[in-house]
Tab-separated table of C-alpha atoms in Angstrom:
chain	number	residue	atom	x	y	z
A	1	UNK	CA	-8.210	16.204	57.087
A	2	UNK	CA	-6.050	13.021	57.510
A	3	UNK	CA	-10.164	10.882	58.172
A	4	UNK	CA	-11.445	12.592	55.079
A	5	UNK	CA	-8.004	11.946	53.059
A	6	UNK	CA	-8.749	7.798	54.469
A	7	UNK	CA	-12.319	7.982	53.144
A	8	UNK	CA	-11.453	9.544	50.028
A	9	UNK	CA	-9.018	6.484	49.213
A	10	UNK	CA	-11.458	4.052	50.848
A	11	UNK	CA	-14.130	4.607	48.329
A	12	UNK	CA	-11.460	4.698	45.466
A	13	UNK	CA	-10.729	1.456	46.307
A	14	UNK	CA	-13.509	-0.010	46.550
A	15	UNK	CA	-14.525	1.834	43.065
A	16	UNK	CA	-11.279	-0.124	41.772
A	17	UNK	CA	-13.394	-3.563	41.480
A	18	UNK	CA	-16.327	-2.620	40.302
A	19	UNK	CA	-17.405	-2.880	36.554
A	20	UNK	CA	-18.699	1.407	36.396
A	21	UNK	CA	-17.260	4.191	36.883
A	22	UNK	CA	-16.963	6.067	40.211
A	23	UNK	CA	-18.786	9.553	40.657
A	24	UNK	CA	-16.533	12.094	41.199
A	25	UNK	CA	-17.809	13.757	44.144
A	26	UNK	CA	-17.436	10.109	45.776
A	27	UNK	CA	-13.579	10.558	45.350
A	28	UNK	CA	-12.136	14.084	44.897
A	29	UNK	CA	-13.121	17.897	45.588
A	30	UNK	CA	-12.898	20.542	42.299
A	31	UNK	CA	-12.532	24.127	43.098
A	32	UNK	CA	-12.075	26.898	40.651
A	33	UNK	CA	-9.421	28.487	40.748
A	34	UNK	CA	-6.737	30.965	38.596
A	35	UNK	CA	-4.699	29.622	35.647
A	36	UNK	CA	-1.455	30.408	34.527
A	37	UNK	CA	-0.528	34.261	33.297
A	38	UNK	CA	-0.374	32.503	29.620
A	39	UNK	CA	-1.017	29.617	27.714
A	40	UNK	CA	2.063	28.781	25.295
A	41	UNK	CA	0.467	28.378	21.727
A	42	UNK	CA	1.816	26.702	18.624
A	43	UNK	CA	0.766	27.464	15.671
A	44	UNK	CA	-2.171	29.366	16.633
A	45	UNK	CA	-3.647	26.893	18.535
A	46	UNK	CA	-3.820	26.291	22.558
A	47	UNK	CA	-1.552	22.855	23.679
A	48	UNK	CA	-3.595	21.157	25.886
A	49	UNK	CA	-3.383	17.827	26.732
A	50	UNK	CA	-4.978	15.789	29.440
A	51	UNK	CA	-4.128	11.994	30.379
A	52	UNK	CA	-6.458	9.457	32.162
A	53	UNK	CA	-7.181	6.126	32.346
A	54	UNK	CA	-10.745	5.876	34.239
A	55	UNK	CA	-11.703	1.775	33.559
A	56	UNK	CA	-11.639	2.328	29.972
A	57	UNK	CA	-14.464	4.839	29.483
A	58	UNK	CA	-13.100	7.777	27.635
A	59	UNK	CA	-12.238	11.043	29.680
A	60	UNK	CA	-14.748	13.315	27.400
A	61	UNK	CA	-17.880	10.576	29.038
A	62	UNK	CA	-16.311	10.738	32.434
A	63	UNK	CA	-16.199	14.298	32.675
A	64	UNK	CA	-20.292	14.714	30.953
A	65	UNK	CA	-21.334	11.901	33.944
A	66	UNK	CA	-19.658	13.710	36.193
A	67	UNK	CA	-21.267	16.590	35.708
A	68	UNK	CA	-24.883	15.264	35.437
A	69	UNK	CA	-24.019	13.152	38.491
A	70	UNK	CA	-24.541	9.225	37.348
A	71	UNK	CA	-22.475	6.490	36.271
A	72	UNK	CA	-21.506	5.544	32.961
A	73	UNK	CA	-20.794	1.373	33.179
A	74	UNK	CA	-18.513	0.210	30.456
A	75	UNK	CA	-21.269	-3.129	30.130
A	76	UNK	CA	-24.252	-0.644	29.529
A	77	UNK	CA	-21.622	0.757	26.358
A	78	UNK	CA	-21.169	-2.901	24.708
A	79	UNK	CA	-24.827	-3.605	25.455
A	80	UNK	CA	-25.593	-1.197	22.658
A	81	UNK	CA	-23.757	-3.153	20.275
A	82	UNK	CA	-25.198	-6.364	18.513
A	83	UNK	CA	-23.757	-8.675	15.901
A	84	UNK	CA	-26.309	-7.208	13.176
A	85	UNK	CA	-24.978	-3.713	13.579
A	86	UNK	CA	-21.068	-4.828	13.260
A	87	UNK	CA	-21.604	-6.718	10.244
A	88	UNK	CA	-23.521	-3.872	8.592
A	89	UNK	CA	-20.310	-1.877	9.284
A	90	UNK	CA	-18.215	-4.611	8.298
A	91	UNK	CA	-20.070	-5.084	5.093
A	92	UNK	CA	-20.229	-1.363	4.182
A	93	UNK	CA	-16.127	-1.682	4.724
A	94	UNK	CA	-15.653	-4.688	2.369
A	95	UNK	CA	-17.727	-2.884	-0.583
A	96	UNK	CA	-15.476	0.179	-0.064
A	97	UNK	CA	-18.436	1.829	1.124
A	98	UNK	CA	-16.399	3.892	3.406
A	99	UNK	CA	-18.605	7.198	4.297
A	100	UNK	CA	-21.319	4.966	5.117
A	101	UNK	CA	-19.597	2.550	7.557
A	102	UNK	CA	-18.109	6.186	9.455
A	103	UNK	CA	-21.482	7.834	9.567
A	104	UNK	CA	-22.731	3.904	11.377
A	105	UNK	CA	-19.408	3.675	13.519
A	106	UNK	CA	-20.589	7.770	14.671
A	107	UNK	CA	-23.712	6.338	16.278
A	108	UNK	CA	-22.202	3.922	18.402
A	109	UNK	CA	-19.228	6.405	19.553
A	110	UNK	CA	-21.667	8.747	20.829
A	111	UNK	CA	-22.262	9.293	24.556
A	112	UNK	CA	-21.699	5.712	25.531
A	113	UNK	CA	-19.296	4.706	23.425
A	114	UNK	CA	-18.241	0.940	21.965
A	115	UNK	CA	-14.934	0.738	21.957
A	116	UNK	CA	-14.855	-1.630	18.878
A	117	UNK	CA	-16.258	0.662	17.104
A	118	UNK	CA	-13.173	3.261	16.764
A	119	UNK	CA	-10.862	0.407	15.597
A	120	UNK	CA	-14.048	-0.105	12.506
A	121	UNK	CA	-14.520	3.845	12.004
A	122	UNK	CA	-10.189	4.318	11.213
A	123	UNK	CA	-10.721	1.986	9.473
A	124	UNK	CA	-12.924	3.512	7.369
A	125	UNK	CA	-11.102	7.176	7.689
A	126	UNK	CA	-8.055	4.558	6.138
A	127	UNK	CA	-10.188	4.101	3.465
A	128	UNK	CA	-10.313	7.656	1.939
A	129	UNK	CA	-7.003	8.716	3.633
A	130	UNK	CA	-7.731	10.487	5.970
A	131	UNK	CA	-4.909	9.295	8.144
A	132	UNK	CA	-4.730	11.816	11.100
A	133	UNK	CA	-8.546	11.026	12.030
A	134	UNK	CA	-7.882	7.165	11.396
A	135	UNK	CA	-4.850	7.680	14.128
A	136	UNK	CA	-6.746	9.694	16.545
A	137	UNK	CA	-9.942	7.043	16.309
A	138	UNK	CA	-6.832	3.726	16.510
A	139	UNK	CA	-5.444	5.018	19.353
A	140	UNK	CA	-8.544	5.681	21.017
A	141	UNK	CA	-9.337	2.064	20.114
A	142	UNK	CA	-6.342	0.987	21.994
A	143	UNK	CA	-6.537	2.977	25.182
A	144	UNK	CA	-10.060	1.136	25.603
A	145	UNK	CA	-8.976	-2.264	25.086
A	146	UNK	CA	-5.047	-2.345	24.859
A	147	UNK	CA	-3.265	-5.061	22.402
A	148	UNK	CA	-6.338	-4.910	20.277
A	149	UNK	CA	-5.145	-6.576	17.086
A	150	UNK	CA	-8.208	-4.510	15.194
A	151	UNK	CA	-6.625	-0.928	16.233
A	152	UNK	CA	-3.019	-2.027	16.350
A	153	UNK	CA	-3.370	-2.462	12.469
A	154	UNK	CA	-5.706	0.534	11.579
A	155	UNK	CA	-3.179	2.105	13.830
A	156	UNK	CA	-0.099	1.090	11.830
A	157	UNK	CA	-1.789	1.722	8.325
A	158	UNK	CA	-2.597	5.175	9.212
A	159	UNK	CA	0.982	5.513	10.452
A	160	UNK	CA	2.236	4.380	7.148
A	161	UNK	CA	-0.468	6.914	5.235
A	162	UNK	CA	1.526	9.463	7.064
A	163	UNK	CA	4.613	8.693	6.396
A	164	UNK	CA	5.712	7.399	9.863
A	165	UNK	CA	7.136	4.372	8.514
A	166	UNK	CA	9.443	3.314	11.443
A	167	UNK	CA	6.470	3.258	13.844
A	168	UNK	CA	4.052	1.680	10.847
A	169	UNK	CA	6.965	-0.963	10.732
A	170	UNK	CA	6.918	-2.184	14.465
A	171	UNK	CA	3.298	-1.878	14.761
A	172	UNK	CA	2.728	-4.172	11.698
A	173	UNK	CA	4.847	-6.574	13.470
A	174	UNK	CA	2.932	-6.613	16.832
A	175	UNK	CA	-0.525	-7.276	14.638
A	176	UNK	CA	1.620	-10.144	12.739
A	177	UNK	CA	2.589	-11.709	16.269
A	178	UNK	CA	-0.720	-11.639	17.707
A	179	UNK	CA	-3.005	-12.171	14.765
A	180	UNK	CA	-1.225	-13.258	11.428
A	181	UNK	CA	-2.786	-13.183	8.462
A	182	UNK	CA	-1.918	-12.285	4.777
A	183	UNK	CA	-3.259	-8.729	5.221
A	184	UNK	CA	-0.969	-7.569	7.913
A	185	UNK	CA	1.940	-8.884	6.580
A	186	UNK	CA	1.048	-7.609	3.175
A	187	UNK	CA	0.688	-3.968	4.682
A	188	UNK	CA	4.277	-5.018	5.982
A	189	UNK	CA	5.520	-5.409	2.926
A	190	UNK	CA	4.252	-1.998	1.579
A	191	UNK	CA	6.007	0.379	4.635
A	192	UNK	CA	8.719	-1.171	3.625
A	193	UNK	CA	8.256	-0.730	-0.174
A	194	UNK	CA	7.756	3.196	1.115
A	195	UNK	CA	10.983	3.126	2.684
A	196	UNK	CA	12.681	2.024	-0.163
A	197	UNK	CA	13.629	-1.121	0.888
A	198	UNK	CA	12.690	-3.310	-2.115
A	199	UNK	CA	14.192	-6.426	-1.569
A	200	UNK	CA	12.478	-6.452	2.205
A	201	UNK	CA	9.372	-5.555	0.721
A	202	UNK	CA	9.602	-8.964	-1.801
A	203	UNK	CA	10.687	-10.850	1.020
A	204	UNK	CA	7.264	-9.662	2.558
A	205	UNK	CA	5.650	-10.765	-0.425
A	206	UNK	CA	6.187	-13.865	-0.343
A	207	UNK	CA	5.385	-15.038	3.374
A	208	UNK	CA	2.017	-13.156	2.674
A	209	UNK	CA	1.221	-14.783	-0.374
A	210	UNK	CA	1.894	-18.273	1.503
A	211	UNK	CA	-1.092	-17.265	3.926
A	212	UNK	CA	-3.361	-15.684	1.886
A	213	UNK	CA	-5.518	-18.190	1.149
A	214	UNK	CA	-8.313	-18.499	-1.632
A	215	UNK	CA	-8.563	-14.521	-0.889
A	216	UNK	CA	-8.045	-13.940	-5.148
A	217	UNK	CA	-7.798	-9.680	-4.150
A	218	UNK	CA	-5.346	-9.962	-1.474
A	219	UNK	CA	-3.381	-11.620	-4.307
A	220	UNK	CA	-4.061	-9.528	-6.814
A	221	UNK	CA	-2.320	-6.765	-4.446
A	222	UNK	CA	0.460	-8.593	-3.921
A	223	UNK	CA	1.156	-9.843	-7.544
A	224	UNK	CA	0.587	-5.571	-8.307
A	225	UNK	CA	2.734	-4.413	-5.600
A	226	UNK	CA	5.135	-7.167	-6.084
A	227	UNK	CA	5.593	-5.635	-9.804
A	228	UNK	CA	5.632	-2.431	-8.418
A	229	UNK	CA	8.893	-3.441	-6.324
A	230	UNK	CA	10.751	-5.105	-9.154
A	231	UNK	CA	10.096	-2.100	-11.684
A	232	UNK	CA	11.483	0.435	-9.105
A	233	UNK	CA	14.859	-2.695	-9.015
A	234	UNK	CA	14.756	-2.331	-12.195
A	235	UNK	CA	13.568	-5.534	-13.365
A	236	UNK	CA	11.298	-4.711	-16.141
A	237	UNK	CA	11.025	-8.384	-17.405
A	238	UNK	CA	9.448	-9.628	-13.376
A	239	UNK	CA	7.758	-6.641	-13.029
A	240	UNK	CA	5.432	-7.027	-16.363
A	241	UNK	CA	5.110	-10.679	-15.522
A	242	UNK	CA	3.940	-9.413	-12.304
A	243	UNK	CA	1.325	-6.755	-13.355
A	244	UNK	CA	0.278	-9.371	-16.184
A	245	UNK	CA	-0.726	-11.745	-13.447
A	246	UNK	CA	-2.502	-9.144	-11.246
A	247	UNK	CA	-4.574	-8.338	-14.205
A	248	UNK	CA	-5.570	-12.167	-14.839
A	249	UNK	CA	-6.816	-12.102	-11.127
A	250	UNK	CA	-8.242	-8.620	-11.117
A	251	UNK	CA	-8.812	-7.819	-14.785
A	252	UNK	CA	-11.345	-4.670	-13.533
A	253	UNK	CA	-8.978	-2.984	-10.900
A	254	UNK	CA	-8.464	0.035	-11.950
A	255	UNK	CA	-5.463	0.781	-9.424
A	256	UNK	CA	-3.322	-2.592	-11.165
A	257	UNK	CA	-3.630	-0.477	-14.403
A	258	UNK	CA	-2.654	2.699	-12.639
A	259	UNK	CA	0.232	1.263	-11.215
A	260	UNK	CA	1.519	-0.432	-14.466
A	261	UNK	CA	0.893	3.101	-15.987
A	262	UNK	CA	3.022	4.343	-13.237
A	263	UNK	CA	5.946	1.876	-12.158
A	264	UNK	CA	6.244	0.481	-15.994
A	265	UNK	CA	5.627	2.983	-18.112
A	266	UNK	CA	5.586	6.914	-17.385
A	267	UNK	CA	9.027	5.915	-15.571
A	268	UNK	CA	10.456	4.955	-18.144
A	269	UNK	CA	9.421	7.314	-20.043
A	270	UNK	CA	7.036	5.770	-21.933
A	271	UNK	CA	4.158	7.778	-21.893
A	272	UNK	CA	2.014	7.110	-24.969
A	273	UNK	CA	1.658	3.747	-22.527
A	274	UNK	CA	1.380	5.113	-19.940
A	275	UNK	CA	-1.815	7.016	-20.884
A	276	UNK	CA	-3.669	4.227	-22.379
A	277	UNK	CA	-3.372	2.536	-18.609
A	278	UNK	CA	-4.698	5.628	-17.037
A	279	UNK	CA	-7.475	5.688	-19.551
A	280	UNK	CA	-8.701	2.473	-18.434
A	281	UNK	CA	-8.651	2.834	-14.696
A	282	UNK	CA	-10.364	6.011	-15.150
A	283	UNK	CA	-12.949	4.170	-17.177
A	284	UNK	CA	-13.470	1.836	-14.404
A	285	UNK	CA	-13.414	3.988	-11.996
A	286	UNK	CA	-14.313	7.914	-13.123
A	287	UNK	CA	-13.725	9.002	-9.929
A	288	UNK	CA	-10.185	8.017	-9.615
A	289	UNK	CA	-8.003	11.055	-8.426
A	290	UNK	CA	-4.176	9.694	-9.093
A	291	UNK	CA	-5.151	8.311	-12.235
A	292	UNK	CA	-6.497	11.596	-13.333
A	293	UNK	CA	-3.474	13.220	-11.439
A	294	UNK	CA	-0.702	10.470	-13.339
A	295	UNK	CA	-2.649	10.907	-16.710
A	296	UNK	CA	-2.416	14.604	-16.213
A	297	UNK	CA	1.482	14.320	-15.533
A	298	UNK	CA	2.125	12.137	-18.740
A	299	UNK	CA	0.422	14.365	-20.529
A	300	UNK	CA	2.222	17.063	-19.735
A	301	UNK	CA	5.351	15.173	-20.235
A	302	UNK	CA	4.006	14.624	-23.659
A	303	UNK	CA	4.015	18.516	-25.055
A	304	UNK	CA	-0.242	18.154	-24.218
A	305	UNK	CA	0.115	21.465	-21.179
A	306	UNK	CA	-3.007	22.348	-21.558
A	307	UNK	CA	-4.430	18.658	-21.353
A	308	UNK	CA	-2.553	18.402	-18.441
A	309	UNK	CA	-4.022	21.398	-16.443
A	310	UNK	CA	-7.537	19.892	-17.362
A	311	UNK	CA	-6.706	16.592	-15.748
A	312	UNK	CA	-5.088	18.004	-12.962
A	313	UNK	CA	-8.161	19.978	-12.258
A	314	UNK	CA	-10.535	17.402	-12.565
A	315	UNK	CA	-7.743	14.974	-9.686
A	316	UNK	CA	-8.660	17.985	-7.853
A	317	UNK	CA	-11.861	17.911	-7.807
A	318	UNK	CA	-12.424	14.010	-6.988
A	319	UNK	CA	-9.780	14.700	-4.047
A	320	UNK	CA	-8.995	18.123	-2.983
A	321	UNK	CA	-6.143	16.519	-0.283
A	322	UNK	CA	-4.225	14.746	-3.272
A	323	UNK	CA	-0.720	15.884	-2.713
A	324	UNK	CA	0.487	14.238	-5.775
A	325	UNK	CA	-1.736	17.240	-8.022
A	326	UNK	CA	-0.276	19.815	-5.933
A	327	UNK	CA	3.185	18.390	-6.766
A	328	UNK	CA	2.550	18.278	-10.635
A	329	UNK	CA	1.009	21.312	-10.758
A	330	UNK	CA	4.171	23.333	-8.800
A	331	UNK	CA	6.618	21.504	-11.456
A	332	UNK	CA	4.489	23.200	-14.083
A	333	UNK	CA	4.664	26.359	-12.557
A	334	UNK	CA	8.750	26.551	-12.379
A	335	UNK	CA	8.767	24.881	-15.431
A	336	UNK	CA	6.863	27.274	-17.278
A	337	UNK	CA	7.405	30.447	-14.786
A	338	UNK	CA	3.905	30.882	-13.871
A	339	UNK	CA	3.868	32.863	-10.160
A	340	UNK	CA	0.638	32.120	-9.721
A	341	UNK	CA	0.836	28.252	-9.742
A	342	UNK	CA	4.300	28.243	-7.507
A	343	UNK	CA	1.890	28.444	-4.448
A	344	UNK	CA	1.035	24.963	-5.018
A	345	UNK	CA	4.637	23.981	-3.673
A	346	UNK	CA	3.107	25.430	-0.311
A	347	UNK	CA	-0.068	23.252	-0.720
A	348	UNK	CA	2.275	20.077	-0.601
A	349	UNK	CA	4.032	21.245	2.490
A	350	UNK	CA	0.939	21.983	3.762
A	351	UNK	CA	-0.590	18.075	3.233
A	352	UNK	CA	2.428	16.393	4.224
């Protein structure tokens, strides 16, 4: 036992240096054997969890060249990648074409994955929110090639997307010390606009405006967000200078006019505004959930119920996972004491 034990670690060793994976009949025995009497579940589902670190190939390609008995070398995995194919993915991301750069970024995270690749597909999941699957595919991202800058900041904006704001917060940070640029301190800026730290958020601002270059929509986001912050100080007369500005850059972005509608207006009560913002970003973009979902909410405000329903329905529609119409539509149920509408409250507990 004690010569086989020696050759066992021998040939792990060696395995240790080289660029592929070892097979696993080279280095350990698996017999079958009984499991436990029970398997504690949560939530009707089965805890499992299984950690390994096997020279950056994922566990899931391990185990499959295990089993069909041949290696799986991380080179022959970034051989399948080429600068054509990344900047098709890259270009599908910059024209928001989000479902198009995930369906690319699935072919080259099939059997021998690229690890780049996850860091570009969260970011596309980031894209339409979908911030549990942009975590997963970030963190998978890192465990392949740790202190990524890529997946540390697809990581962090998927953190913020769900709320984790603390963890969003440091891991904006990390990106900003290893790769700064306007973007990531921007994002900065925003977690802390989320956590209600206005002033912070400004402060943000401004050292991403000072590195953002000739990029005219990164400031466009910064002169919207930055009005955004100083409506929710209160600062009406900064905050319509901002969104004025924000429009001159970005006079066809529908979310500047959303937000004015928003922060400017339907907070202060000013609904008849309000609406004619939402109007226009859902002119420029009819398939703009919160604007439908905010128009629908002013409207109600405004006496217009059944106007409201209609718009809520059609936020639906465009985005079934939009807590915000889930929100509205609960309010409108106490409001008016419909029983059949309260179960929306549920809904919102249910996406957050």
């Amino acid at each position: 036992k004690r010569n086989k034990a020696l050759a066992d670690r021998a040939a792990l060793e060696k395995t240790a240096s080289d660029e592929s994976t070892a097979r696993q009949k080279d280095v350990a025995t698996l017999t079958s054997d009984s499991g436990p009497a029970s398997i504690d579940r949560y939530n009707r589902q089965r805890q499992i969890s299984v950690n390994a670190n096997i020279d950056r190939v994922p566990l899931g390609e391990v185990l499959a060249a295990a089993h069909d008995g041949h290696e799986l070398p991380l080179a022959e995995a970034q051989a399948k990648n080429t600068p054509k194919k990344e900047a098709k993915v890259r270009a599908w991301l910059a024209k928001g074409k989000a479902y198009k750069a995930i369906h690319q970024c699935d072919g080259m995270l099939g059997r021998d994955p690229v690890p780049l690749y996850y860091a570009l597909r969260a970011d596309g999941y980031n894209h339409i929110a979908e911030f549990s699957n942009a975590r997963r595919d970030a963190q998978a991202g890192l465990a392949a090639l740790p202190g990524n800058a890529e997946a540390l900041l697809q990581l962090a904006i998927a953190e913020q997307g769900l709320g984790l704001l603390d963890s969003a917060i440091v891991h904006f940070q990390l990106v900003e010390k290893a790769a700064p640029s306007g973007e990531a301190r921007y994002r900065l800026a925003q977690a802390f606009q989320a956590r209600h730290d206005q002033d912070q958020a400004l402060l943000e601002l401004a050292h991403a405006e000072k590195v953002a270059g000739d990029d005219a929509g990164l400031h466009a986001r910064i002169l919207r967000t930055r009005g955004e912050c100083f409506a929710l100080k209160g600062d009406t007369a900064a905050a319509r200078a901002a969104f004025a500005q924000a429009l001159q850059l970005a006079p066809t972005d529908p979310v500047v006019y959303n937000s004015r509608g928003w922060y400017m207006y339907a907070a202060n009560g000013d609904h008849a505004r309000a609406i004619a913002d939402y109007d226009k970003a859902i002119k420029l973009n009819p398939n703009y959930s919160y604007a439908f979902n905010n128009r629908g909410w002013s409207r109600y405000r405004s006496g217009d119920k059944d106007g409201a329903m209609k718009d809520l329905a059609k936020a639906k529609r465009r985005k079934v996972f939009n807590p915000f119409v889930y929100r509205n539509l609960g309010i409108i149920a106490l409001e008016s004491g419909d029983i059949f509408l309260r179960t929306a409250f549920r809904k919102v507990f249910d996406l957050h």
